[in-house]
Structures are given as C-alpha cells and as structure tokens.
Short mmCIF file of C-alpha atoms in Angstrom, two decimals:
data_model
loop_
_atom_site.label_atom_id
_atom_site.label_comp_id
_atom_site.label_asym_id
_atom_site.label_seq_id
_atom_site.Cartn_x
_atom_site.Cartn_y
_atom_site.Cartn_z
CA MET E 1 0.00 0.00 0.00
CA ILE E 2 1.39 3.44 -0.92
CA LEU E 3 -0.09 6.64 0.47
CA ASP E 4 0.70 10.28 -0.16
CA VAL E 5 2.27 12.10 2.78
CA SER E 6 -0.59 13.40 4.90
CA PRO E 7 -0.41 17.15 5.60
CA ALA E 8 -2.59 16.54 8.68
CA TRP E 9 0.03 14.24 10.20
CA LEU E 10 2.78 16.73 9.46
CA ALA E 11 0.88 19.50 11.25
CA GLU E 12 0.58 17.48 14.50
CA ARG E 13 4.27 16.89 15.14
CA THR E 14 6.57 18.41 17.70
CA ALA E 15 9.85 20.14 16.85
CA PHE E 16 12.41 17.76 15.36
CA ALA E 17 15.81 17.95 17.04
CA GLY E 18 19.02 16.03 16.53
CA ARG E 19 19.90 13.50 13.85
CA GLU E 20 21.94 16.16 12.02
CA ALA E 21 24.40 13.63 10.56
CA GLU E 22 21.58 11.44 9.27
CA ARG E 23 19.58 14.38 7.91
CA SER E 24 22.67 15.76 6.18
CA ALA E 25 23.46 12.41 4.55
CA ILE E 26 19.89 11.94 3.31
CA ARG E 27 19.65 15.53 2.04
CA ALA E 28 22.90 14.98 0.14
CA ALA E 29 21.49 11.78 -1.43
CA LEU E 30 18.35 13.64 -2.48
CA ASP E 31 20.38 16.51 -3.90
CA ARG E 32 22.54 14.06 -5.89
CA ALA E 33 19.35 12.42 -7.21
CA LEU E 34 18.20 15.81 -8.49
CA GLY E 35 21.41 15.83 -10.51
CA GLY E 36 20.68 12.42 -12.00
CA HIS E 37 22.67 10.24 -9.59
CA GLY E 38 20.11 8.12 -7.76
CA SER E 39 20.78 5.91 -4.78
CA LEU E 40 19.04 3.95 -2.08
CA VAL E 41 18.76 5.07 1.53
CA MET E 42 17.66 2.59 4.19
CA LEU E 43 16.88 3.41 7.81
CA GLY E 44 17.43 0.81 10.49
CA GLY E 45 17.27 0.54 14.24
CA GLY E 46 15.15 -0.67 17.10
CA PRO E 47 11.62 0.36 17.94
CA GLY E 48 11.17 3.97 18.97
CA VAL E 49 14.52 5.35 17.76
CA GLY E 50 12.90 7.76 15.30
CA LYS E 51 13.06 6.01 11.92
CA SER E 52 9.54 6.99 10.89
CA ARG E 53 9.96 10.57 12.02
CA LEU E 54 13.28 10.91 10.20
CA ALA E 55 11.70 9.47 7.05
CA MET E 56 8.80 11.92 7.28
CA GLU E 57 11.13 14.87 7.81
CA MET E 58 13.15 13.85 4.78
CA ALA E 59 10.00 13.31 2.72
CA GLU E 60 9.04 16.89 3.52
CA TYR E 61 12.48 18.08 2.39
CA GLY E 62 12.15 16.01 -0.77
CA SER E 63 8.77 17.56 -1.51
CA ARG E 64 10.22 21.05 -1.09
CA VAL E 65 13.00 20.38 -3.61
CA GLY E 66 10.74 18.83 -6.25
CA PHE E 67 10.25 15.13 -5.50
CA ARG E 68 6.91 13.44 -5.18
CA CYS E 69 7.13 11.66 -1.85
CA LEU E 70 5.10 8.60 -0.96
CA VAL E 71 4.89 6.53 2.22
CA GLY E 72 4.37 2.79 2.34
CA HIS E 73 3.49 0.56 5.26
CA LEU E 74 3.73 -3.20 5.57
CA LEU E 75 0.56 -4.91 6.68
#
C-alpha cells in the first residue's frame, strides 16, 4: 500500500531535534538524485529510535526540492 504524505500528520508533530548527521546524509542523497545520480537510503534501528519521524522529515524536504514523496506501510 502506498499513500501520499498526509499534511494533517505533518501538522501534528513536535519540533524535530538532533539527527543532524543522518539528515545531512539523506539531504545529500536527495540533492545528488536531483542531478541524476540516484541511490538507495535505508533506515534501520530498534523500535522507537525515530526512523519513521526521520523518514517523514526527509519526505518533507524532498517535496520542497521537487520530489513526489510517498509513504508505504507493511501490513
């Protein structure tokens, strides 16, 4: 199942702090993709470490720079 990023969910979040190294690396990958050099970024870690939030923050960045961002969930 693939869903568009929900603006309602984005409006309900608290301020995002930290993860500068990860955000920088993902922004760089997105910027390279804009130049025609695609790649794959995978997030890993235990429950509650912020993978979903980081993905949503980066999807918002991607939307701002011209990507169409979608979110998928396993059932």
